[in-house]
XYZ file of N, CA, C and O in Angstrom:
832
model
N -17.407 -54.415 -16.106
C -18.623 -54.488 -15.293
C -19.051 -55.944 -15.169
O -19.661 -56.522 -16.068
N -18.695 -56.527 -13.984
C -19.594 -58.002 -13.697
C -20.899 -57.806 -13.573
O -21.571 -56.816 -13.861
N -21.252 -58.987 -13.050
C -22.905 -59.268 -12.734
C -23.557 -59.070 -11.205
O -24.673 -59.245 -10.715
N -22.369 -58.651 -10.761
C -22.853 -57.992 -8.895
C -23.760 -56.768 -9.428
O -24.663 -56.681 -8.596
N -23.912 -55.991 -10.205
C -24.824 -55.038 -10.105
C -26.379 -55.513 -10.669
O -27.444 -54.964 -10.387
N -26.216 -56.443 -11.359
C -27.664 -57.211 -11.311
C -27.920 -57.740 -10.503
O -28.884 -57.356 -9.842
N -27.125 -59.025 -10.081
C -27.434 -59.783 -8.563
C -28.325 -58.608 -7.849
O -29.553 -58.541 -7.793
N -27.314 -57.668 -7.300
C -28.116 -56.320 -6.352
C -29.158 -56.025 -6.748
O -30.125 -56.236 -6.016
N -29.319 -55.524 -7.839
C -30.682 -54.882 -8.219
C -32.013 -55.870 -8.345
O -33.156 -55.490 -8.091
N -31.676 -57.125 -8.757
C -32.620 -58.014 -8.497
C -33.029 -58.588 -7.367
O -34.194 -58.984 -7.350
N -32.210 -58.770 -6.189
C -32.540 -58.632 -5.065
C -32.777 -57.603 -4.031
O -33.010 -57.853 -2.849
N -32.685 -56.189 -4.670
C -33.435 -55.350 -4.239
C -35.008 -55.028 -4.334
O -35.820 -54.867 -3.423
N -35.150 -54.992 -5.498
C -36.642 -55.104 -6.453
C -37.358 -56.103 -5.977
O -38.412 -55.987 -5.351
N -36.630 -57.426 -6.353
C -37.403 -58.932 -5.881
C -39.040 -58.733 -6.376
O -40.043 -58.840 -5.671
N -38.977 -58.506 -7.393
C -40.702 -58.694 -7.847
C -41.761 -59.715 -7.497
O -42.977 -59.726 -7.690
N -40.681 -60.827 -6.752
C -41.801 -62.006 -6.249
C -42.370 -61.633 -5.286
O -43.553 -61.943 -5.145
N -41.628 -60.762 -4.211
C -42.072 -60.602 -2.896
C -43.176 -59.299 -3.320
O -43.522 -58.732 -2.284
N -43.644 -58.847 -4.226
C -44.612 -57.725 -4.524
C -45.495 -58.058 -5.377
O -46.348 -57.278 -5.800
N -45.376 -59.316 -5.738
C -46.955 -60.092 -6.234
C -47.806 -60.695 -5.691
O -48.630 -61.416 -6.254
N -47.675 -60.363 -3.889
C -48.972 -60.174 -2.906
C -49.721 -58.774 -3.720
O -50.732 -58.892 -4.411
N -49.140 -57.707 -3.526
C -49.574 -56.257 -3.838
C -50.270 -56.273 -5.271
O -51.315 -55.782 -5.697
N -49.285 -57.021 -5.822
C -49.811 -56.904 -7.389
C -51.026 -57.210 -7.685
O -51.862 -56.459 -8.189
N -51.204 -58.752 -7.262
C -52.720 -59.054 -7.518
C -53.839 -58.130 -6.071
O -54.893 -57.767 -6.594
N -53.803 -57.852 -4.971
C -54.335 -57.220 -4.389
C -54.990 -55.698 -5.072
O -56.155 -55.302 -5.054
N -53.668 -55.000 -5.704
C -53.954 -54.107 -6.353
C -55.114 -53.934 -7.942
O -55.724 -52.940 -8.337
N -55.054 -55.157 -8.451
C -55.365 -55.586 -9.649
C -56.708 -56.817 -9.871
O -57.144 -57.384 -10.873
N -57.095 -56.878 -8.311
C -58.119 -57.579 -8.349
C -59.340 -56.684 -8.822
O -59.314 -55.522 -8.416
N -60.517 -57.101 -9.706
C -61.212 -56.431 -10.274
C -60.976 -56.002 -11.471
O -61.869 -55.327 -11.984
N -59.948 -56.215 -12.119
C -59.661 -55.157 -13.156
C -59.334 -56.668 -14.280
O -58.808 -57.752 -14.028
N -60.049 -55.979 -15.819
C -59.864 -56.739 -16.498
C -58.550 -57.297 -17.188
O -57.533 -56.725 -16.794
N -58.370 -58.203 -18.049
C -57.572 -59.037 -18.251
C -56.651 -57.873 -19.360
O -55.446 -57.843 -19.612
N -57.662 -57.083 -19.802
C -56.426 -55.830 -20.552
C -56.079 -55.018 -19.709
O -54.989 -54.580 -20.076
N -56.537 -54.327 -18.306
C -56.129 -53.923 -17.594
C -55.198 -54.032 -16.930
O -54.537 -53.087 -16.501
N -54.949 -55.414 -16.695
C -53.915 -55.929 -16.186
C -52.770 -56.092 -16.543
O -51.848 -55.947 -15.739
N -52.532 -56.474 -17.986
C -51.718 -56.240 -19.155
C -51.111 -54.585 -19.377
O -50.051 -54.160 -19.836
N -51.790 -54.209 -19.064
C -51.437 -52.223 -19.164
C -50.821 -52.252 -18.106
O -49.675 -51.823 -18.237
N -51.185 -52.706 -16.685
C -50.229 -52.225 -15.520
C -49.496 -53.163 -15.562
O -48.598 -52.911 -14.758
N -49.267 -54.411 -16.158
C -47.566 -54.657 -16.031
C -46.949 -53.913 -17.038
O -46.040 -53.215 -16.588
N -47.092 -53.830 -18.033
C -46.410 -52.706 -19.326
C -45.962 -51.430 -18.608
O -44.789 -51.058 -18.647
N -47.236 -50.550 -17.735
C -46.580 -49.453 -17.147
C -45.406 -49.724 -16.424
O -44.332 -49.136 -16.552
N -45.737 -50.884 -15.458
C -44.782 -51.216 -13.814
C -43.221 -51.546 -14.736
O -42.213 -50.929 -14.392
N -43.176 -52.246 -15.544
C -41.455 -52.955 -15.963
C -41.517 -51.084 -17.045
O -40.429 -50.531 -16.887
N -41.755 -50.871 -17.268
C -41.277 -49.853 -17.993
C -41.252 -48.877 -17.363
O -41.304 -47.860 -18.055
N -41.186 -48.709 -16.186
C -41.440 -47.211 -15.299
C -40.149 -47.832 -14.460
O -39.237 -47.150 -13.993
N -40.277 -49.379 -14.363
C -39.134 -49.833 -13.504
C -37.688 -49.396 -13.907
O -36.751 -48.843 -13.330
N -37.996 -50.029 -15.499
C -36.394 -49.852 -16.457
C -35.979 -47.992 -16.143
O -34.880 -47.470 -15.956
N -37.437 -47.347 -16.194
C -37.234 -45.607 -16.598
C -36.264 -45.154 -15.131
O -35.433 -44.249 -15.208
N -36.403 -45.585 -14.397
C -36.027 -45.766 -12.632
C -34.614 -45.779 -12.840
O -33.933 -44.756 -12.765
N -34.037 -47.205 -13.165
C -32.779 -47.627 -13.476
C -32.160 -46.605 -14.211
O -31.359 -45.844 -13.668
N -32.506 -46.504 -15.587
C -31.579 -45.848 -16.331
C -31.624 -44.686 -16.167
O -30.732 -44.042 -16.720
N -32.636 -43.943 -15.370
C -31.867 -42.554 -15.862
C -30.773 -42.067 -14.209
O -30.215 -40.983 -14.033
N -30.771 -43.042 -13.427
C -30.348 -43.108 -12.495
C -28.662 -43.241 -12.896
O -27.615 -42.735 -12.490
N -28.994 -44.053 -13.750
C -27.307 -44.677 -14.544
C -26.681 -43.202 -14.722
O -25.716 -42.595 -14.257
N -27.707 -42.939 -15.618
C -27.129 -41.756 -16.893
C -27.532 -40.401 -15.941
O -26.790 -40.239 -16.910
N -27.848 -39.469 -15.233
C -28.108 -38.968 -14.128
C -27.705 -38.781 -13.051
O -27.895 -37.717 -12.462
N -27.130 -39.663 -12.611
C -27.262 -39.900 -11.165
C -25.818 -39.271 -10.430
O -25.654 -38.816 -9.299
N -25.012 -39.421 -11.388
C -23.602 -39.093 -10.804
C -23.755 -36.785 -10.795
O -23.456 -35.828 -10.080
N -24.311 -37.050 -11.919
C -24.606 -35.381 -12.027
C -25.191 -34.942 -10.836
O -24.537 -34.353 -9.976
N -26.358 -35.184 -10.735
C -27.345 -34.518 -9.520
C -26.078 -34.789 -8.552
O -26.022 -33.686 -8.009
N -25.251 -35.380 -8.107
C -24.785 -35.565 -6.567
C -23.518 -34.483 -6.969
O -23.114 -33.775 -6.047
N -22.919 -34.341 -8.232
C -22.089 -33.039 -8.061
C -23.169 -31.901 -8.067
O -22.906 -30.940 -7.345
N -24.382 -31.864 -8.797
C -25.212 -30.822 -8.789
C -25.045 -29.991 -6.785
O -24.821 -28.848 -6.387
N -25.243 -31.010 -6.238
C -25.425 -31.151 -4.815
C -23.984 -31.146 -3.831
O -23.954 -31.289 -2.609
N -23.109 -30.988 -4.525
C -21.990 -31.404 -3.687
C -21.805 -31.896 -2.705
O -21.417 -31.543 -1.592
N -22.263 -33.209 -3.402
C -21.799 -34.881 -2.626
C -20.956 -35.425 -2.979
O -20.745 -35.587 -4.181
N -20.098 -35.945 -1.921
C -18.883 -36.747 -2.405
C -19.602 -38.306 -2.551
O -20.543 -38.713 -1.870
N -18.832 -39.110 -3.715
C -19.727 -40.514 -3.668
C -18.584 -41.209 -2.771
O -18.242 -42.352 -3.074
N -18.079 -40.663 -1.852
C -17.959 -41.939 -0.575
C -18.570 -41.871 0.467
O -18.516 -42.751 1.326
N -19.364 -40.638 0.576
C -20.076 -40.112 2.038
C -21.811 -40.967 1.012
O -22.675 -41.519 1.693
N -21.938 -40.890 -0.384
C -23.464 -41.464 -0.939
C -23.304 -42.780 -0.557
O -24.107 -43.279 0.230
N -21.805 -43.802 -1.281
C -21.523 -45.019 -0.309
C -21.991 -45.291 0.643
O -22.988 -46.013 0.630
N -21.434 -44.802 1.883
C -21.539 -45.313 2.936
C -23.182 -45.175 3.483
O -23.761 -46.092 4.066
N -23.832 -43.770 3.152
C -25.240 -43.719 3.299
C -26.199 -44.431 2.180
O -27.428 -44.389 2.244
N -25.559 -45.006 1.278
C -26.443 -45.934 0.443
C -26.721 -47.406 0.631
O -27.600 -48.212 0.326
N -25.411 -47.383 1.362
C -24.880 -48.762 2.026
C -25.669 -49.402 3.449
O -25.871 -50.548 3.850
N -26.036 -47.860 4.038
C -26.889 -47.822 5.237
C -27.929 -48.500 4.657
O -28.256 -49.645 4.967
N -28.556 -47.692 3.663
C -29.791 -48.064 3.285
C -29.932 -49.597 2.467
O -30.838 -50.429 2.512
N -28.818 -49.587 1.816
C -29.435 -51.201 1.340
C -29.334 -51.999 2.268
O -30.138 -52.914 2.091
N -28.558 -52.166 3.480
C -28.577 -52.551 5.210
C -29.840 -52.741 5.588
O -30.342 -53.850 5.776
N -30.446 -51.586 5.725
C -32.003 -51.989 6.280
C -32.868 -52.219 5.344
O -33.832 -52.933 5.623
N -32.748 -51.742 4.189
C -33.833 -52.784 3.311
C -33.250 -54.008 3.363
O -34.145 -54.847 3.462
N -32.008 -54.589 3.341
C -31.837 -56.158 3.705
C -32.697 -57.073 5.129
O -33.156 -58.212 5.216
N -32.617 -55.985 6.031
C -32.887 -56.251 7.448
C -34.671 -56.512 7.077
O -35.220 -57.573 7.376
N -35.397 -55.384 6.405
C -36.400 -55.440 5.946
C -37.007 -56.631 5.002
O -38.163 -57.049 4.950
N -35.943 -57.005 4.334
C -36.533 -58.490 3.646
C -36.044 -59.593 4.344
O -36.311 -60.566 3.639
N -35.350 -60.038 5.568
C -34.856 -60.759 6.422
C -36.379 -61.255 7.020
O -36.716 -62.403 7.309
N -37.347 -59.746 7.126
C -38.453 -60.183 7.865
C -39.508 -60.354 7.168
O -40.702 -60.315 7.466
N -38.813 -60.602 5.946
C -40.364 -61.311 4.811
C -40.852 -60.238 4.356
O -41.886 -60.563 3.773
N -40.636 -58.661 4.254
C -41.005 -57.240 3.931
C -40.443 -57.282 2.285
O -39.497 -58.041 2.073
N -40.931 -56.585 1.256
C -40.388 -55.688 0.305
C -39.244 -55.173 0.841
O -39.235 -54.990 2.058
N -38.024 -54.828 0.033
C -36.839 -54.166 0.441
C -37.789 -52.909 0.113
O -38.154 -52.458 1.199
N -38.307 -52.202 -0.888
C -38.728 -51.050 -0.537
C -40.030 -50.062 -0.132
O -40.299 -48.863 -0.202
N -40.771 -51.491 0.407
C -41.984 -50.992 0.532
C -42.206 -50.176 1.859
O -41.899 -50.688 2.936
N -42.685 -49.030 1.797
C -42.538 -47.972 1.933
C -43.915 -47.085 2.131
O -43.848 -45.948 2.598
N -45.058 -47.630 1.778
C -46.242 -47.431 1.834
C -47.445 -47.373 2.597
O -48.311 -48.154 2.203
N -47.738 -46.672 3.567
C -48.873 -46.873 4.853
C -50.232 -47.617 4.444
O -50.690 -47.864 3.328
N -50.662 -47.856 5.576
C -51.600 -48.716 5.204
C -52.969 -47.479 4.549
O -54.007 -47.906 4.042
N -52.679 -46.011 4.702
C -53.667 -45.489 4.256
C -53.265 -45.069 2.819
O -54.095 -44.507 2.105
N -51.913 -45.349 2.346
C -51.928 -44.966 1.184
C -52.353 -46.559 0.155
O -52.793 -46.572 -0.995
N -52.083 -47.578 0.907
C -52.416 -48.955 0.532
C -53.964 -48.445 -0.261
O -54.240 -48.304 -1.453
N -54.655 -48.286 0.799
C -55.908 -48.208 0.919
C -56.584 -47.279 -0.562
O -57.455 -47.785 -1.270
N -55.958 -45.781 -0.852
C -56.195 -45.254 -1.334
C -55.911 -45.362 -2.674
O -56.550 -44.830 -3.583
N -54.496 -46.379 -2.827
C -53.600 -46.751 -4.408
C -55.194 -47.662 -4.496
O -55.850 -47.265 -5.459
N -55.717 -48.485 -3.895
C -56.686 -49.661 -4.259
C -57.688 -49.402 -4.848
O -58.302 -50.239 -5.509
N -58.189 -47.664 -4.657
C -59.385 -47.136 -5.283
C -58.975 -46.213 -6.193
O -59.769 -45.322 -6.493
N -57.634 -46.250 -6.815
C -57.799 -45.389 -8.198
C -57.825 -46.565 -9.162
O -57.711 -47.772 -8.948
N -58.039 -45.757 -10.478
C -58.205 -46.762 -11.568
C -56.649 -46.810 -12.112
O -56.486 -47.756 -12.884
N -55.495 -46.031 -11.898
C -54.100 -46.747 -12.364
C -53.264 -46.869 -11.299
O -52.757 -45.780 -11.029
N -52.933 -47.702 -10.624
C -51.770 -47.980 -9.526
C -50.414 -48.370 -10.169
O -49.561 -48.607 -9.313
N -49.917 -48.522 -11.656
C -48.822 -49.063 -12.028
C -47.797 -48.597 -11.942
O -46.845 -49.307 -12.264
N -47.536 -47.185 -11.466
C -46.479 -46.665 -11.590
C -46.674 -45.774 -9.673
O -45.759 -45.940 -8.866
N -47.396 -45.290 -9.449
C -47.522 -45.189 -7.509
C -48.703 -46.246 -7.107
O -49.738 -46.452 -7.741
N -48.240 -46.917 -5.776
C -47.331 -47.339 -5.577
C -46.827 -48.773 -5.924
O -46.224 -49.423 -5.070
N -47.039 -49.211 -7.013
C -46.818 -50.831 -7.202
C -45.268 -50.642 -7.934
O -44.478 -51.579 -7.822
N -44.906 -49.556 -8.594
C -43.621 -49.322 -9.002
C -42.781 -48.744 -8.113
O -41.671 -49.230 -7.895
N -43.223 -47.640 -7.502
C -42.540 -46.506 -6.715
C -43.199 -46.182 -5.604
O -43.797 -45.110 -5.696
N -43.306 -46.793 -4.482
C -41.619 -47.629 -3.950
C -42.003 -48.761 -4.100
O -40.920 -49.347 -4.113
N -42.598 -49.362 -4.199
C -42.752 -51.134 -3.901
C -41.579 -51.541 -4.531
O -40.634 -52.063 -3.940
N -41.625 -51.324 -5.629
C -40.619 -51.938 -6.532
C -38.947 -51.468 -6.734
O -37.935 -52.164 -6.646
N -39.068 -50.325 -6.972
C -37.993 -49.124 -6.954
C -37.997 -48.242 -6.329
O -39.010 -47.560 -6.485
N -36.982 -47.706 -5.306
C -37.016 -46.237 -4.397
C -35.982 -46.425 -4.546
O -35.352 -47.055 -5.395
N -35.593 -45.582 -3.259
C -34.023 -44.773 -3.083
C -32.829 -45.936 -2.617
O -31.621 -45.698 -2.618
N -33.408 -47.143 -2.252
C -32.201 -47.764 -2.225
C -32.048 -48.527 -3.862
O -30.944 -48.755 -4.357
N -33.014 -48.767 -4.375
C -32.542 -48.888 -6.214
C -31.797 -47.904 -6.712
O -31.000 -48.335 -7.545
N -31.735 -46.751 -6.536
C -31.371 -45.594 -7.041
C -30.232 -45.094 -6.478
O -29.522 -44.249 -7.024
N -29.989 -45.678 -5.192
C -28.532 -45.641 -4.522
C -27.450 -46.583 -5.189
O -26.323 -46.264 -5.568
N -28.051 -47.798 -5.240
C -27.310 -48.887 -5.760
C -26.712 -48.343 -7.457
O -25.503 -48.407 -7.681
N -27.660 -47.841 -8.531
C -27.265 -47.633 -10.055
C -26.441 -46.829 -9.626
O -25.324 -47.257 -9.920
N -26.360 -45.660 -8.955
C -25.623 -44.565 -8.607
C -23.984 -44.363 -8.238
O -23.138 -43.533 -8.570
N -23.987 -45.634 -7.322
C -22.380 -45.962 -6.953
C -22.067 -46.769 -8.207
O -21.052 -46.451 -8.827
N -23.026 -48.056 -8.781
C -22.331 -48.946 -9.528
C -21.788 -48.011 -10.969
O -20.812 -48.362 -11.632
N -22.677 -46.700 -11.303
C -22.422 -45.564 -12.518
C -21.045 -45.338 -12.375
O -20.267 -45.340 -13.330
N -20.601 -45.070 -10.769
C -19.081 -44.286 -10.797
C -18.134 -45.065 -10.784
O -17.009 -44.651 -10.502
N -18.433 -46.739 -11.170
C -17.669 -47.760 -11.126
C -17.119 -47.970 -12.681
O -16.107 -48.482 -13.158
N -18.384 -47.270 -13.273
C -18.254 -47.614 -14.789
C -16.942 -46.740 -15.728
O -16.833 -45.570 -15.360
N -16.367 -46.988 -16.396
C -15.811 -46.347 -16.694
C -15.557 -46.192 -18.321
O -14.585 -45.602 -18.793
N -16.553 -46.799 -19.060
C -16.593 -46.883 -20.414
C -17.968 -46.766 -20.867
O -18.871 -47.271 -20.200
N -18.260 -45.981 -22.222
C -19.676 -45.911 -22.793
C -19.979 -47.382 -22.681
O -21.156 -47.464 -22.332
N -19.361 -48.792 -22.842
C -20.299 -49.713 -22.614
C -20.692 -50.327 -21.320
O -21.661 -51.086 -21.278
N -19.922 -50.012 -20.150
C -20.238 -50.179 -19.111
C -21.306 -49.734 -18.419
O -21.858 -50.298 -17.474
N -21.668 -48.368 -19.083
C -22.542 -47.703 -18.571
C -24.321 -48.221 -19.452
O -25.500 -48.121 -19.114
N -23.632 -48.733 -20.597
C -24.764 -49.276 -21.384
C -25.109 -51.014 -20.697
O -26.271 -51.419 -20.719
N -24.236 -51.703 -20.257
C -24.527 -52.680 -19.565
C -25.124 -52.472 -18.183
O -25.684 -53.439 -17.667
N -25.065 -51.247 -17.487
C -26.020 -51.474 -16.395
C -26.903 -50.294 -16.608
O -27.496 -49.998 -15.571
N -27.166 -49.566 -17.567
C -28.386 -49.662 -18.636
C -29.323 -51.062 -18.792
O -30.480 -51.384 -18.520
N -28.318 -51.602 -19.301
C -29.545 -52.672 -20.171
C -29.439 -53.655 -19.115
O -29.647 -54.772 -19.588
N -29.091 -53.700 -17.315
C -29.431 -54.534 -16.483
C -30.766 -54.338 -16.075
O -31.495 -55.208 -15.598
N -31.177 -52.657 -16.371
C -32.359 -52.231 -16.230
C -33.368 -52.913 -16.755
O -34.450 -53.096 -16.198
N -32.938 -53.447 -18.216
C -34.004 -54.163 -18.878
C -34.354 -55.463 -18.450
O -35.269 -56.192 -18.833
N -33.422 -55.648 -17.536
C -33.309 -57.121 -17.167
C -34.276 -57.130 -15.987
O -35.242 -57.838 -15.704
N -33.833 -56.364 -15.550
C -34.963 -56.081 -14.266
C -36.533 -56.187 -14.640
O -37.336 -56.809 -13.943
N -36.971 -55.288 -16.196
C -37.944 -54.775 -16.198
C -38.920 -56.201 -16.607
O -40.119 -56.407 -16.420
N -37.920 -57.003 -17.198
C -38.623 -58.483 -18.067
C -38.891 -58.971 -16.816
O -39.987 -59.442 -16.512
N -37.715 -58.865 -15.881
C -38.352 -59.675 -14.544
C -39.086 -59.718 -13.653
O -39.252 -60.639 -12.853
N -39.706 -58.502 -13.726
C -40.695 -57.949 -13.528
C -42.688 -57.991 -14.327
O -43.840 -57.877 -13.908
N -42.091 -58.187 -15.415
C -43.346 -57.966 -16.029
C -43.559 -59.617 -15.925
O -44.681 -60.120 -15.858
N -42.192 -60.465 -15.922
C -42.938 -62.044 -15.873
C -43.243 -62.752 -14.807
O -43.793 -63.851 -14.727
N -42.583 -61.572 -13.455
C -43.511 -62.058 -12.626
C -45.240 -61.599 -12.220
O -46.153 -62.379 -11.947
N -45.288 -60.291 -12.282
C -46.487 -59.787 -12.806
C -47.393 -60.707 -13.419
O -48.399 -61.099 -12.827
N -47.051 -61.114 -14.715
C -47.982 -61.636 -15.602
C -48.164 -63.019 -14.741
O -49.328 -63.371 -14.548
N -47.594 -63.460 -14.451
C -47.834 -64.531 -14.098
C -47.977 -65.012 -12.448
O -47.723 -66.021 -11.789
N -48.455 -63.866 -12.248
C -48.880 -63.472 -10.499
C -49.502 -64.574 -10.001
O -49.153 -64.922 -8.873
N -50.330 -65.205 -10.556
C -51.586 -65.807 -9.749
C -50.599 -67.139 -9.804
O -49.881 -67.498 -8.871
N -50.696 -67.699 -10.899
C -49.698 -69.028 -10.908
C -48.377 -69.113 -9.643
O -48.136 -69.971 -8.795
N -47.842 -68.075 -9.914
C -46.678 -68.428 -8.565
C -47.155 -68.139 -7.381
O -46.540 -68.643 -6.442
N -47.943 -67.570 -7.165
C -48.867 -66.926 -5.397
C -49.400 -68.334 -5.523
O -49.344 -68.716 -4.354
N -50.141 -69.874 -6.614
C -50.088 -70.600 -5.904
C -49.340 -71.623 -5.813
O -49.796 -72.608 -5.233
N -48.031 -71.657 -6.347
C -47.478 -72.577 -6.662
C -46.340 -72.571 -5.345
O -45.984 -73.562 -4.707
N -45.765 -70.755 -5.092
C -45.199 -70.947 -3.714
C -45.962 -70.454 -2.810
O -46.130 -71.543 -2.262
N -46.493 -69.841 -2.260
C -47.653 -69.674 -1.684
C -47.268 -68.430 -0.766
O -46.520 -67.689 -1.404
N -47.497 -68.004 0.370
C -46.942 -66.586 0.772
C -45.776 -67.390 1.712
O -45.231 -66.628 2.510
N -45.369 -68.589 1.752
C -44.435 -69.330 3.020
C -43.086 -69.279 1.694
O -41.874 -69.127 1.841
N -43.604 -69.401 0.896
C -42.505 -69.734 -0.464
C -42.232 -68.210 -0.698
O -41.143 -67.910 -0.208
N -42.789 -67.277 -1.218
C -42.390 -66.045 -0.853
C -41.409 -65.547 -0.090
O -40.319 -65.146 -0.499
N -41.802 -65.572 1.057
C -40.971 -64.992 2.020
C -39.997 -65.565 2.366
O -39.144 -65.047 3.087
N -39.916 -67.303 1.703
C -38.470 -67.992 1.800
C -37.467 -67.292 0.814
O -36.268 -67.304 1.093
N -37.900 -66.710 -0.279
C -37.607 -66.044 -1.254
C -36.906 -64.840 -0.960
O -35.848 -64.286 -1.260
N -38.183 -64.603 -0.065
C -37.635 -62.598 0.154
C -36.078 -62.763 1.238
O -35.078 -62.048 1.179
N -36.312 -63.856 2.101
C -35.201 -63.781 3.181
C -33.685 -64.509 2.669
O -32.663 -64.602 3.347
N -33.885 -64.939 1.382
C -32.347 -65.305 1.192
C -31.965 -64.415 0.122
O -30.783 -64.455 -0.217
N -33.005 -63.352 -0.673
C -32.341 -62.430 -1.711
C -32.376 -61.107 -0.605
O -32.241 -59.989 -1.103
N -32.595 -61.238 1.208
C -32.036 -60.059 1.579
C -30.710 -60.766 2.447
O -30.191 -59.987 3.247
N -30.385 -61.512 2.412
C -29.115 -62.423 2.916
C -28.072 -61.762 2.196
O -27.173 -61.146 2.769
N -28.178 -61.887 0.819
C -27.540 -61.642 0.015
C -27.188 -60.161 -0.526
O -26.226 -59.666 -1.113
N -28.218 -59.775 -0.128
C -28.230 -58.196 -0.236
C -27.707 -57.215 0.836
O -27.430 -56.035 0.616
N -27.570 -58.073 2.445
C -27.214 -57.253 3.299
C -25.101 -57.313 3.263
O -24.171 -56.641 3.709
N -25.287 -58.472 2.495
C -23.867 -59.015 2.081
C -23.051 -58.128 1.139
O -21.860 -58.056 1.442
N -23.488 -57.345 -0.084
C -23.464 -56.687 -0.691
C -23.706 -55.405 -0.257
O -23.284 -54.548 -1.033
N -24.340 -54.932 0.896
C -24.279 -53.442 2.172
C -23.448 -53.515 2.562
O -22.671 -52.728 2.022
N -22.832 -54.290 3.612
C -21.441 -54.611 3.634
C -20.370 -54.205 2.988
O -19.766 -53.200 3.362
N -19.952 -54.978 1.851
C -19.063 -54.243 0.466
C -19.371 -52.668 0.192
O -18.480 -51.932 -0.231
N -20.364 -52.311 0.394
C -20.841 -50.652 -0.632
C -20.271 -50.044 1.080
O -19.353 -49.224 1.123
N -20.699 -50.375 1.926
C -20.488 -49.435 3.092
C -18.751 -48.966 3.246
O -18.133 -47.908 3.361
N -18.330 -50.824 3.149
C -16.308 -50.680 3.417
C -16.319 -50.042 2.468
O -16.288 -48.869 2.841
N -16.355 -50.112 1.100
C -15.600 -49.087 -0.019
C -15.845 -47.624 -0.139
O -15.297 -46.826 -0.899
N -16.902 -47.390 0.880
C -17.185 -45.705 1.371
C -16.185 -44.859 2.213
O -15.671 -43.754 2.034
N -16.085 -45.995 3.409
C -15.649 -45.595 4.570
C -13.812 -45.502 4.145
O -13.102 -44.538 4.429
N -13.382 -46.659 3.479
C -11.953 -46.748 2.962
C -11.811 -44.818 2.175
O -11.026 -43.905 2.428
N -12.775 -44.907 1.377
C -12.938 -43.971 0.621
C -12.318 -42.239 1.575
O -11.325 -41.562 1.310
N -13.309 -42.028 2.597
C -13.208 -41.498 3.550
C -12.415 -41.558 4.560
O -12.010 -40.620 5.247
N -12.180 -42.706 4.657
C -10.924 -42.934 5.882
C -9.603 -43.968 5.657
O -9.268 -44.972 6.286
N -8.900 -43.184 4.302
C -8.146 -44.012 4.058
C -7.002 -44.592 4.534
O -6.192 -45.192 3.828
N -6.878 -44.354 6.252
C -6.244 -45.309 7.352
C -6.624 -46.260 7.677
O -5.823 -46.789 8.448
N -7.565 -46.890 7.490
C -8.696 -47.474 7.962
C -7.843 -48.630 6.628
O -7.666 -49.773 7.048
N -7.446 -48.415 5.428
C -6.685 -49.667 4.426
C -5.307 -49.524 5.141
O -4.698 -50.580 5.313
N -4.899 -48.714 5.452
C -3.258 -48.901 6.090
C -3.211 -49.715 7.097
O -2.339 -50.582 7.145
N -4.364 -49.538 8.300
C -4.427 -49.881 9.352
C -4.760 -52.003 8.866
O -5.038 -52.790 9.772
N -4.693 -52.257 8.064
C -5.411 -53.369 7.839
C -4.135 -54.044 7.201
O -4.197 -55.195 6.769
């Protein structure tokens, strides 16, 4: 197992581009409050990842899915969440402006929606899913396990430290941010889509 399945997942997530939301969400709320919803958000994040790892291949035989037809439709999807952070967007934000509205007036937003979707949805959960059937050893599967954790630190330190980077890059630095980790990510749709379609249309490697 290389480090393409972190690369991905960290530029799916991209926690910088969701510390507009973060502090929006978290304005008003005290300094332990705030501390609780990053604790919830990276730990609801990691809960996302791993059981997706350890999970994920089951539910799709549960379902009888082949994982080259989940490929190629996972591949779709990390496609337009790339296309989606191209335009300075969250890859998975996902949220109307009336549910915006409504996450702003409860007293816990850390886990809907500042985790799910902002942070993690179905193209996070597409991505652990193919990289699971790549794995082929208890530690492989424990390394993108514990990429989860990697995610979740990266998460909670951008969190914690929301206000400092909102002014240090400002929302122009952001979105310079968001548009080269979806560069990179639509690059990596690409790869997940061909190894579907090969999968499915294995003339398509002869023919080549």
């Amino acid at each position: 197992m290389d480090l393409k399945p972190l690369v991905t997942l960290l530029a799916i997530v991209n926690p910088l581009a969701v510390v507009p939301f973060f502090i929006h969400y978290t304005q008003g709320m005290s300094r332990a409050q705030r501390r609780r919803t990053v604790l919830v958000s990276s730990c609801t994040a990691f809960a996302v990842i791993a059981a997706s790892a350890v999970a994920g291949l089951q539910i799709l035989d549960f379902f009888g899915i082949s994982l080259a037809s989940f490929q190629v439709g996972g591949g779709m999807l990390l496609l337009m969440s790339a296309m989606a952070m191209l335009n300075a967007q969250p890859a998975e934000a996902k949220a109307t402006q009336e549910e915006v509205a409504d996450a702003a007036s409860r007293t816990s937003i850390a886990v809907v929606p500042l985790t799910i979707p902002l942070l993690t949805g179905p193209a996070t959960m597409s991505t652990v899913v193919i990289y699971a059937e790549r794995a082929q050893t208890f530690w492989q599967h424990a390394a993108l396990v514990g990429y989860g954790v990697v995610v979740a630190l990266a998460t909670a330190a951008c969190f914690a430290l929301a206000e400092p980077i909102a002014r240090v890059l400002g929302k122009t630095g952001i979105n310079v941010m968001t548009r080269l980790m979806g560069l990179i990510l639509a690059a990596l749709a690409v790869e997940v889509m061909a190894a579907g379609l090969l999968r499915l249309f294995p003339a398509l490697g002869a023919a080549g």
